[in-house]
CSV table of C-alpha atoms in Angstrom, one decimal:
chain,number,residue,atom,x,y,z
A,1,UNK,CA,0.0,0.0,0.0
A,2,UNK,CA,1.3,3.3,-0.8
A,3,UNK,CA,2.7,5.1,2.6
A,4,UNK,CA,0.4,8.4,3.1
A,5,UNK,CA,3.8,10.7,3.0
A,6,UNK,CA,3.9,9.9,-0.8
A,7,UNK,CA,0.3,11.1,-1.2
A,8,UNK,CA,0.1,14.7,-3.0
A,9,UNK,CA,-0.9,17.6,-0.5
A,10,UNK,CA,-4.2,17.4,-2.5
A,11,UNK,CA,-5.4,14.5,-2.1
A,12,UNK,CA,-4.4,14.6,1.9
A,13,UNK,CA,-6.9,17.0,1.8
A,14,UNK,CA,-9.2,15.1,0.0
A,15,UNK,CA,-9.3,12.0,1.6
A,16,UNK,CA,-8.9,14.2,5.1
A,17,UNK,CA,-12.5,15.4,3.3
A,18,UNK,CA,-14.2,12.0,2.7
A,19,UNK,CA,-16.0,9.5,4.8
A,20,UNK,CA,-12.8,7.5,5.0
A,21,UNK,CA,-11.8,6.6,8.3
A,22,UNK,CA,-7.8,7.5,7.5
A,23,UNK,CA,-6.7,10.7,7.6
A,24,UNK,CA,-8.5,11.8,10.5
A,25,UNK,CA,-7.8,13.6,13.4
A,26,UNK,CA,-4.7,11.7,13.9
A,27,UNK,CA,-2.9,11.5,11.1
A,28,UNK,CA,-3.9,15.4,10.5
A,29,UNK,CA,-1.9,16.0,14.0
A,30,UNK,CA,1.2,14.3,13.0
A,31,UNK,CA,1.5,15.7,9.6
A,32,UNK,CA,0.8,19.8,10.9
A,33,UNK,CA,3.3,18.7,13.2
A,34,UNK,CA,5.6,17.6,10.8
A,35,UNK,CA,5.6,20.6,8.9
A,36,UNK,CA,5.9,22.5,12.2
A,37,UNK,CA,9.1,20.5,13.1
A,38,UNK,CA,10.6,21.9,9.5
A,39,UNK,CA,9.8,25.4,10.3
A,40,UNK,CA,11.9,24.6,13.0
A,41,UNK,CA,14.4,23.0,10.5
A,42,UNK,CA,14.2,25.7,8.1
A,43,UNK,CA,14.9,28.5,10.3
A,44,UNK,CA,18.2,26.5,11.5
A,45,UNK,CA,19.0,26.5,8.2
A,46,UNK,CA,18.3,30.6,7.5
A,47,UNK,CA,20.3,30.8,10.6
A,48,UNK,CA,23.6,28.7,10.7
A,49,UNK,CA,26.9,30.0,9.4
A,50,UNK,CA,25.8,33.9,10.0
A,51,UNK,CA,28.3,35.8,11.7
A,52,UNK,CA,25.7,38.0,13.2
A,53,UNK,CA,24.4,34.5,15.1
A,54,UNK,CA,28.2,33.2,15.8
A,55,UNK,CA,27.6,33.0,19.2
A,56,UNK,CA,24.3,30.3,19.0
A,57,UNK,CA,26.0,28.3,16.2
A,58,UNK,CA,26.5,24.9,18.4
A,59,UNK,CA,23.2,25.3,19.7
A,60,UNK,CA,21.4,26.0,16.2
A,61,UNK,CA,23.5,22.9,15.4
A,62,UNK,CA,22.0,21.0,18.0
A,63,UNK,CA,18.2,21.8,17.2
A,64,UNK,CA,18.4,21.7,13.8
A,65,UNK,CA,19.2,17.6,14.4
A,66,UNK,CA,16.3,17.5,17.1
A,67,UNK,CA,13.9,19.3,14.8
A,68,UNK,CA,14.8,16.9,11.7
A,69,UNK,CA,14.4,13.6,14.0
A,70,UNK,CA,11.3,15.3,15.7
A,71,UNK,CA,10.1,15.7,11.7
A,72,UNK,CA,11.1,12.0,10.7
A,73,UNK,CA,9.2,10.8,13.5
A,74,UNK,CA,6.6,12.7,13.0
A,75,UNK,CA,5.7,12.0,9.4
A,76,UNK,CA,6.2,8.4,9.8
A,77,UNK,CA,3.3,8.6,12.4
A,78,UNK,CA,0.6,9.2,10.0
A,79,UNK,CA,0.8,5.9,8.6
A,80,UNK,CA,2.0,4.6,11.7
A,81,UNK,CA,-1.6,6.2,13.6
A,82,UNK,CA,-3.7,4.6,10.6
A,83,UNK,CA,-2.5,0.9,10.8
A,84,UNK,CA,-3.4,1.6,15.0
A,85,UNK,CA,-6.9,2.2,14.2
A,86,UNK,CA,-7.4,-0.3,12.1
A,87,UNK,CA,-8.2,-3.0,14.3
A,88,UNK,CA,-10.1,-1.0,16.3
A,89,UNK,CA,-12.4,0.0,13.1
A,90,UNK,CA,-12.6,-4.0,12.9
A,91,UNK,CA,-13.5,-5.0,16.6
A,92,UNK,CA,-16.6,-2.5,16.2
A,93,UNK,CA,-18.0,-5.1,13.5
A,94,UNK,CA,-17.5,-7.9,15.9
A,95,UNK,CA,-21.1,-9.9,17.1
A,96,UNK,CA,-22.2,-9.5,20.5
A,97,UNK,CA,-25.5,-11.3,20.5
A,98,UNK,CA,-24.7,-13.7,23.5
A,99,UNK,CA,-22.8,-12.8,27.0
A,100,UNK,CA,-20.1,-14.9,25.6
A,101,UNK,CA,-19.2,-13.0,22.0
A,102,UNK,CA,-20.1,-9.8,24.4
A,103,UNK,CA,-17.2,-10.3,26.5
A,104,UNK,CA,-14.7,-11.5,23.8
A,105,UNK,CA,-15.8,-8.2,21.8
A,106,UNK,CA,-15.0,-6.2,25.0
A,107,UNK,CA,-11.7,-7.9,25.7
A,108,UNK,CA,-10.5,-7.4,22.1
A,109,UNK,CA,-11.8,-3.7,21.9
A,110,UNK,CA,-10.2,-2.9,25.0
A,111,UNK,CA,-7.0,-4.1,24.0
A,112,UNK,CA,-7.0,-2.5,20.5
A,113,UNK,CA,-7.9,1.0,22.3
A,114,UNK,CA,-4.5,0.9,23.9
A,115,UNK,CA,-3.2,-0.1,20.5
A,116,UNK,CA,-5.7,3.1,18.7
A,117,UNK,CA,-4.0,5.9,21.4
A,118,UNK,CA,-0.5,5.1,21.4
A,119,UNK,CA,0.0,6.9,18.2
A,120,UNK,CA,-1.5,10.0,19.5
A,121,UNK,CA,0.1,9.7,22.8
A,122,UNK,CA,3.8,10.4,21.0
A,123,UNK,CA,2.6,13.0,19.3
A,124,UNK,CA,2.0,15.0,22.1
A,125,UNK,CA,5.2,13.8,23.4
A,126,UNK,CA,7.0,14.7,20.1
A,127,UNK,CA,5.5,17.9,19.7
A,128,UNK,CA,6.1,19.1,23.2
A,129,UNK,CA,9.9,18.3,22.7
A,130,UNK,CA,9.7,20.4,19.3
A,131,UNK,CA,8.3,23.4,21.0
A,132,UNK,CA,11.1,23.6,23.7
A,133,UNK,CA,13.0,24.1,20.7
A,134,UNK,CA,11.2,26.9,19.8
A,135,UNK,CA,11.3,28.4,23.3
A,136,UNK,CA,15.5,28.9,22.0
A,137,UNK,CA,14.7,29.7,18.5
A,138,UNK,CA,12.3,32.7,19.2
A,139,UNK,CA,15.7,33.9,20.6
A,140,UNK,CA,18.6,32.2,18.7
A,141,UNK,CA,17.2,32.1,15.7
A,142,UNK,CA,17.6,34.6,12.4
A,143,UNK,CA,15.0,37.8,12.8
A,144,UNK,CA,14.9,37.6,9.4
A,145,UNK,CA,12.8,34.3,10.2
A,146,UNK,CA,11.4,35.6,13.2
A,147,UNK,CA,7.8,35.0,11.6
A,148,UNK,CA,8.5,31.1,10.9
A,149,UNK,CA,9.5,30.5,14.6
A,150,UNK,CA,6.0,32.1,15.1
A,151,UNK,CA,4.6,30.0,12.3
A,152,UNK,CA,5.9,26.5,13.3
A,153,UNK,CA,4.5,26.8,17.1
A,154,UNK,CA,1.4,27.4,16.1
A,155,UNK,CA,1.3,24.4,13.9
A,156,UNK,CA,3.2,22.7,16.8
A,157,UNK,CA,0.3,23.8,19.5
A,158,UNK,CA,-2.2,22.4,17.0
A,159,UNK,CA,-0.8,19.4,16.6
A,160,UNK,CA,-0.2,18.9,20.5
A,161,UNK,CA,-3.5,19.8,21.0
A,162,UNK,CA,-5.1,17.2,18.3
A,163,UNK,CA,-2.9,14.9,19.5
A,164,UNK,CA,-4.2,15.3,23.3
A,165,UNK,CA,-8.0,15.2,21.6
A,166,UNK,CA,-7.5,11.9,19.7
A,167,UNK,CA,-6.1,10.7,23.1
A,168,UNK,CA,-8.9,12.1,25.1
A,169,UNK,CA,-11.7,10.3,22.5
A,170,UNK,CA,-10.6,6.8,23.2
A,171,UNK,CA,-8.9,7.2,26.7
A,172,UNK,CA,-12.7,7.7,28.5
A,173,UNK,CA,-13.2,3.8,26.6
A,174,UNK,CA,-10.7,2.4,28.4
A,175,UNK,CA,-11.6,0.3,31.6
A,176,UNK,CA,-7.8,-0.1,32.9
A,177,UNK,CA,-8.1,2.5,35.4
A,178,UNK,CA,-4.4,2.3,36.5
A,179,UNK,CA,-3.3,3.2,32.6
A,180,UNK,CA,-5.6,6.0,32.1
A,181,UNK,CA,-3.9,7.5,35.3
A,182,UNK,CA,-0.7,6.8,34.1
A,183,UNK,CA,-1.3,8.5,30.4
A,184,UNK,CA,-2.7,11.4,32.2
A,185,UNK,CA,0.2,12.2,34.7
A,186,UNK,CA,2.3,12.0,31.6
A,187,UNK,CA,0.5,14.1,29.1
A,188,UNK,CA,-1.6,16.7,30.8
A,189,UNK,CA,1.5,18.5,32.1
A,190,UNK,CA,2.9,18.2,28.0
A,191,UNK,CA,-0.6,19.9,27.1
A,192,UNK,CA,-0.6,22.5,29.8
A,193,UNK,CA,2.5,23.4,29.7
A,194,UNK,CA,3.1,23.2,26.0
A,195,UNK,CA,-0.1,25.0,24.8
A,196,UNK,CA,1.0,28.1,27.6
A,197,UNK,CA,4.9,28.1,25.9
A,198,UNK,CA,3.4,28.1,22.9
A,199,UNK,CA,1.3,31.2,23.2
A,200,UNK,CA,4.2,32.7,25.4
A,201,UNK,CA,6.7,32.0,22.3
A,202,UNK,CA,3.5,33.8,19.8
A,203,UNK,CA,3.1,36.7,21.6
A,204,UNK,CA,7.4,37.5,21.9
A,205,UNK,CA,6.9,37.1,17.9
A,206,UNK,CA,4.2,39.6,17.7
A,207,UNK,CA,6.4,42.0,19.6
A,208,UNK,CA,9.7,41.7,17.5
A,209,UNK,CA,7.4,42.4,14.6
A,210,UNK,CA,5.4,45.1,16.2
A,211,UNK,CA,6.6,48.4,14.0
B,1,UNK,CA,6.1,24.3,-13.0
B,2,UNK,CA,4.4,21.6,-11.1
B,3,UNK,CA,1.9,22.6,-8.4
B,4,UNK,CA,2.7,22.9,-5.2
B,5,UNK,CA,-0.5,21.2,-3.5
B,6,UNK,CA,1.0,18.1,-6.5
B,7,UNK,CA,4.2,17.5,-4.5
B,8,UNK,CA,4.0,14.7,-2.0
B,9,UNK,CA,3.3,15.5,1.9
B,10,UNK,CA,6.9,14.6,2.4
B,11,UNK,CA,8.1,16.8,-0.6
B,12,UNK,CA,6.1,19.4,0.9
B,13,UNK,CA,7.7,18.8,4.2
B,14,UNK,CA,11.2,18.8,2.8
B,15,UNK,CA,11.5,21.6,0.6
B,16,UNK,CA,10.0,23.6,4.1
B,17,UNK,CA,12.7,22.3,6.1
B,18,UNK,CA,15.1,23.8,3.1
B,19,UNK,CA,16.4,27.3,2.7
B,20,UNK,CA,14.3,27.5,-0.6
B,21,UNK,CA,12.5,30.8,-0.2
B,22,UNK,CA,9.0,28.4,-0.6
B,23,UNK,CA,7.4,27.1,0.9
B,24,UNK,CA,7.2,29.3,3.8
B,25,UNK,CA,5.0,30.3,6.6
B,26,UNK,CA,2.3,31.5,4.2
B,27,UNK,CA,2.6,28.4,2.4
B,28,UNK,CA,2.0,26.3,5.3
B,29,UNK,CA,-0.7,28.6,6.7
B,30,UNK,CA,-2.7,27.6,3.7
B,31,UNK,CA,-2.0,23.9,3.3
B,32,UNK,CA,-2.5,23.6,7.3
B,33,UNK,CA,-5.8,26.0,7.1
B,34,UNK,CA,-6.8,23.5,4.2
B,35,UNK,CA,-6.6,20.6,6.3
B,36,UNK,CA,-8.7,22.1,8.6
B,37,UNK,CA,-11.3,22.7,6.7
B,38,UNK,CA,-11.0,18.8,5.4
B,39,UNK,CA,-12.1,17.9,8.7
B,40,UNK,CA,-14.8,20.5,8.6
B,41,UNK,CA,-15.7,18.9,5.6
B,42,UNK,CA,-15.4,15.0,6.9
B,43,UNK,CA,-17.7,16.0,9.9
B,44,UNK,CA,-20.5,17.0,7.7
B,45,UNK,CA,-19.9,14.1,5.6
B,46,UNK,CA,-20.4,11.7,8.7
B,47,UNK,CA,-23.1,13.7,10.1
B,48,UNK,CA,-25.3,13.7,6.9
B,49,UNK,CA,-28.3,11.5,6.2
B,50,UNK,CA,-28.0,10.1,9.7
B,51,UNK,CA,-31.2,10.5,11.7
B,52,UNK,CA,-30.0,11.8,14.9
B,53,UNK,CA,-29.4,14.9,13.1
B,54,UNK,CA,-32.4,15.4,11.1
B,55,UNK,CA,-33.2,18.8,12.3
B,56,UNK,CA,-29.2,19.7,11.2
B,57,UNK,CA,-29.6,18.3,8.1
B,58,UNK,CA,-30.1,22.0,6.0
B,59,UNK,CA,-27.2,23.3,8.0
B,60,UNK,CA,-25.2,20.6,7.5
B,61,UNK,CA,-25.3,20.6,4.0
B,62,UNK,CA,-24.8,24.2,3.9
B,63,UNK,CA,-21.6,24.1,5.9
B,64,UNK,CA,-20.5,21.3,4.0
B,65,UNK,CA,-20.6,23.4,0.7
B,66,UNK,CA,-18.9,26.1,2.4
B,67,UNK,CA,-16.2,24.6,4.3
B,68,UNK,CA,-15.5,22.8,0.4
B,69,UNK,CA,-15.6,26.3,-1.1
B,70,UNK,CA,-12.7,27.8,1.5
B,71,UNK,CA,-10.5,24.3,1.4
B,72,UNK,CA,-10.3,24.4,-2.3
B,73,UNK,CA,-9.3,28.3,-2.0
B,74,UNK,CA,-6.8,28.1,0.9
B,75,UNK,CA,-4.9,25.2,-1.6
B,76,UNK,CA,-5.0,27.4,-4.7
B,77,UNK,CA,-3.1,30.4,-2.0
B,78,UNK,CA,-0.4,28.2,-1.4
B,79,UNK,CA,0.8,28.3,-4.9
B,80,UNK,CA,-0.7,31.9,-5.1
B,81,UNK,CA,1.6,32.7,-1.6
B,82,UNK,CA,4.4,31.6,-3.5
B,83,UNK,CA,3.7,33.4,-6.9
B,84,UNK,CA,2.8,36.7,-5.1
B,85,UNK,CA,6.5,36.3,-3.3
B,86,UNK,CA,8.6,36.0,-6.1
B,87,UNK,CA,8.5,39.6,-7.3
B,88,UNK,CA,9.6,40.8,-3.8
B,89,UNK,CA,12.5,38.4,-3.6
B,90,UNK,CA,14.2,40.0,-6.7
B,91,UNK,CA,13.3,43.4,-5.5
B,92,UNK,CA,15.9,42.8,-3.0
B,93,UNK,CA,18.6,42.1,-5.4
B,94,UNK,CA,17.8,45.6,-7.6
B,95,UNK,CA,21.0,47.5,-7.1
B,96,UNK,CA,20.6,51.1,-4.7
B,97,UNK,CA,24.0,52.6,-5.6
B,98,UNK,CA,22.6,56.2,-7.1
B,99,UNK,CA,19.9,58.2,-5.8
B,100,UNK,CA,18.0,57.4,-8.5
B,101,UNK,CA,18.5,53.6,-8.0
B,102,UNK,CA,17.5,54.2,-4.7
B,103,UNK,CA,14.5,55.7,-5.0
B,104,UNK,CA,13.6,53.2,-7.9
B,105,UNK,CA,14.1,50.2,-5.6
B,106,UNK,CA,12.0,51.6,-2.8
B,107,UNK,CA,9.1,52.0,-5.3
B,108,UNK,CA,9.0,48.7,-6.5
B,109,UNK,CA,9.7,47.5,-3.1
B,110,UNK,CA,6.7,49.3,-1.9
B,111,UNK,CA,4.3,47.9,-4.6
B,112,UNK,CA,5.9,44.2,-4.2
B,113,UNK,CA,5.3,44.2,-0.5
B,114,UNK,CA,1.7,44.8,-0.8
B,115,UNK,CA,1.8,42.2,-3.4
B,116,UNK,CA,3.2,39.8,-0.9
B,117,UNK,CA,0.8,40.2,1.7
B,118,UNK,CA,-2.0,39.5,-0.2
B,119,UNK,CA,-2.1,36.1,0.3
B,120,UNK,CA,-1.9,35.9,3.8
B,121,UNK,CA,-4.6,38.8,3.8
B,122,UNK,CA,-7.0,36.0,2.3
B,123,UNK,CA,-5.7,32.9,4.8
B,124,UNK,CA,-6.8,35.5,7.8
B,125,UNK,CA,-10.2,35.9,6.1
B,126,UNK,CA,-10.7,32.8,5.1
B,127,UNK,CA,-9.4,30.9,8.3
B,128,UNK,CA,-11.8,33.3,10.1
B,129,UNK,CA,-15.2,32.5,8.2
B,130,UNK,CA,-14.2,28.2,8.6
B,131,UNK,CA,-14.0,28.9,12.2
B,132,UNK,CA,-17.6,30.3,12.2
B,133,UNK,CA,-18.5,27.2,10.5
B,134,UNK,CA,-16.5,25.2,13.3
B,135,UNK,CA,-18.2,26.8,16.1
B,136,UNK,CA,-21.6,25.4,14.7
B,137,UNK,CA,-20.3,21.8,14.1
B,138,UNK,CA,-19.6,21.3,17.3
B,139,UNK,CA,-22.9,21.6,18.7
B,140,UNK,CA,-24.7,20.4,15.2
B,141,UNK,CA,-21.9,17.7,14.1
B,142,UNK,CA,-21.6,13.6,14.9
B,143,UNK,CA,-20.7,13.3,18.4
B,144,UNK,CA,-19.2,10.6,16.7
B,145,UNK,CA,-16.5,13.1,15.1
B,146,UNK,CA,-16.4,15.3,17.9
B,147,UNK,CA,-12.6,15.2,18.4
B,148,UNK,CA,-12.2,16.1,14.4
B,149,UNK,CA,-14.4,19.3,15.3
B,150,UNK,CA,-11.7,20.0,17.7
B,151,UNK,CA,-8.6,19.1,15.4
B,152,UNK,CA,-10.0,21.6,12.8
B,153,UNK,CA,-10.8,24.2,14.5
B,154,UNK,CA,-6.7,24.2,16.0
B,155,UNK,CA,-5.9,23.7,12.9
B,156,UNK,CA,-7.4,26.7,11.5
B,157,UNK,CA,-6.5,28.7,14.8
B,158,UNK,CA,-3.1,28.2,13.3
B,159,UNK,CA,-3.3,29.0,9.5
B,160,UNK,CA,-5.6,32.6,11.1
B,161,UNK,CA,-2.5,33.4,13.4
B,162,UNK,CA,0.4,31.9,11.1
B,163,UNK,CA,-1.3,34.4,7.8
B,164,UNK,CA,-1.2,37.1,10.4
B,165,UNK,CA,2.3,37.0,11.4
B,166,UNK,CA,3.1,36.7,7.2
B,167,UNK,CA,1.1,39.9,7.2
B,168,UNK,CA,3.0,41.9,10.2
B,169,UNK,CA,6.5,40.9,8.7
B,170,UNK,CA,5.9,42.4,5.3
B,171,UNK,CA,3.3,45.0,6.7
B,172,UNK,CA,6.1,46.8,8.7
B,173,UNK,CA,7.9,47.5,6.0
B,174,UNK,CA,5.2,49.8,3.9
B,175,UNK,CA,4.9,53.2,3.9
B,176,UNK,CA,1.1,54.0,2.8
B,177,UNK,CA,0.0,54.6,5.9
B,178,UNK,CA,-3.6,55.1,4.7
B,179,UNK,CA,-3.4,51.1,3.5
B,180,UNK,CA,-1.4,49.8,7.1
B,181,UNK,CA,-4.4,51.3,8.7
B,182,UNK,CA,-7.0,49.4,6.7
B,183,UNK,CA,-5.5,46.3,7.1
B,184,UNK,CA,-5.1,46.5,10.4
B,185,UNK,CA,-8.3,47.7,11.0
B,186,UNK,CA,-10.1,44.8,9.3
B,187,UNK,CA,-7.6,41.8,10.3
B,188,UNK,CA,-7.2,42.5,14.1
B,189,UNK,CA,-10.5,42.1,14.7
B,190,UNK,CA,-10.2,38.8,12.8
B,191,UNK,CA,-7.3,37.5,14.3
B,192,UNK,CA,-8.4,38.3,18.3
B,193,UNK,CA,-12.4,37.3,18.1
B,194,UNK,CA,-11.1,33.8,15.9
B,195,UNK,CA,-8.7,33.2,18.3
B,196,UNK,CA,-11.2,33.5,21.0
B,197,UNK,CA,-13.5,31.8,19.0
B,198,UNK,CA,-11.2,28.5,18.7
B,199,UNK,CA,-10.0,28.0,22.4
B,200,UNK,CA,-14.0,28.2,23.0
B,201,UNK,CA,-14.9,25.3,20.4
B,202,UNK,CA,-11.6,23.2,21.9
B,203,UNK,CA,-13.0,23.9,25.2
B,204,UNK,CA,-16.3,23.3,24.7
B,205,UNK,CA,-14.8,19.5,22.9
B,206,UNK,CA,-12.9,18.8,25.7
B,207,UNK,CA,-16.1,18.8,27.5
B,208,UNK,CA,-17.6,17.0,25.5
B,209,UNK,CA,-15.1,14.3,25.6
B,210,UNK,CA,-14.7,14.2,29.5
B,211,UNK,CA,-15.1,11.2,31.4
């Protein structure tokens, strides 16, 4: 099957559009954070080997190789989010007429939940790490590209934040009590904490280009 | 030249990464405010004909026709983004030794910058009006696709803010006051209510999604 990176840009749009149960939410999330992740890249790029930026040259260095693992990552999570919800989509078909086929449904669904959010749950974790890199761009990074650092975090906050929602949608499913906990102490902090850097690093954009 | 919205997602995501001028932030304001409006578009398309929703079903198709009318535009502006930049890139370039040369450059500079802004102009628009469509699917949409309301609607939050910062970067730079002023005085407004706007609908899904 043809990975979803190959698709055009057009028809990820289209078949975002359709009934079709990939793209969706998820796969949406990792790509915007993708292309967040080679803002991030790009501005490393506009940046390194400029005297006037001498100083950050190790560090721009350093995040520029974050940002492109971060993007790698990222990307290959799209098709990586739509083989996890694949057997998920199947266990809904499953019978359930008698208590027996009713608990073998349940025990299958909840297992392939865990399989449907894991996807999600490292994009929040990616695109967390990929906005602390824009916390030192904002700063580091070439004013000429000042706009892009701006650019990328809000692709990065949207893709956190999808990522959290796809999370959220099949986490209130799952019966293991103990893991929900344990995906929540990890994430909500990334969500919080991400989504309030994120608007912190916008807003320091919007100044340096306030004339 | 081959279309942009042609190349694949991970061509896309590449030549951003690169230092090639596009695609940019503007560029990725529109592809990433067309996704959005994909998932606008899926909603409707899983919230039509089904019998829960009867009483949305004239406002469903409604919003399904627009939020197709603003996707298809927001992927024509990424080629248009790029287009509209090109002129401004070789203004840069024209020599400024003389007087004369100087004052020639700033002209053209002057006319190319209003040129370049003209695209993100339309993403802040456009963004704006698919997040009024947004803050009706999430009461009138599949509860179904609940978390896709919420992915869109971040998703456009960050084409409107991401075609705003395109517009302050170039918008500092021109002189007619007259036209900084009428810009301003229509996109602010935009920008501050659609933000608002947005972290209401994602809100108002998390809600919605609580356990």
């Amino acid at each position: 099957m043809e990975k979803i990176p190959q698709w055009s840009c057009e028809k990820f749009v289209e078949e975002t559009y359709s009934k079709a149960p990939v793209p969706g939410g998820g796969g949406v999330a990792a790509l915007v954070g993708s292309i967040g992740t080679a803002l991030s890249g790009m501005v490393c790029n506009l940046t390194t080997g400029k005297k006037k930026y001498a100083e950050y040259e190790e560090d721009i260095q350093r995040i520029l190789a974050d940002a492109r693992a971060l993007q790698t990552e990222l990307l290959g999570l799209i098709d990586k989010d739509a083989e996890n919800f694949y057997p998920l989509s199947q266990c809904y078909g499953l019978p359930a007429e008698t208590e027996a086929e009713k608990a073998e449904k349940e025990e299958k669904m909840q297992a392939c939940l865990k399989v449907a959010i894991s996807a999600p749950i490292e994009i929040v974790r990616i695109s967390f790490k990929a906005l602390k890199l824009h916390e030192e761009l904002v700063t580091k990074g070439s004013k000429l590209a000042v706009s892009d650092v701006g650019c990328g975090t809000v692709c990065l906050k949207a893709a956190l934040q999808s990522g959290w929602l796809n999370v959220m949608i099949n986490l209130k499913s799952i019966k293991d009590e103990a893991f929900v906990k344990d995906v929540e102490a990890e994430l909500l902090p990334l969500v919080e904490d991400g989504s309030a850097l994120a608007d912190e690093i916008y807003e320091n954009v919007k100044q340096q280009l306030a004339y």
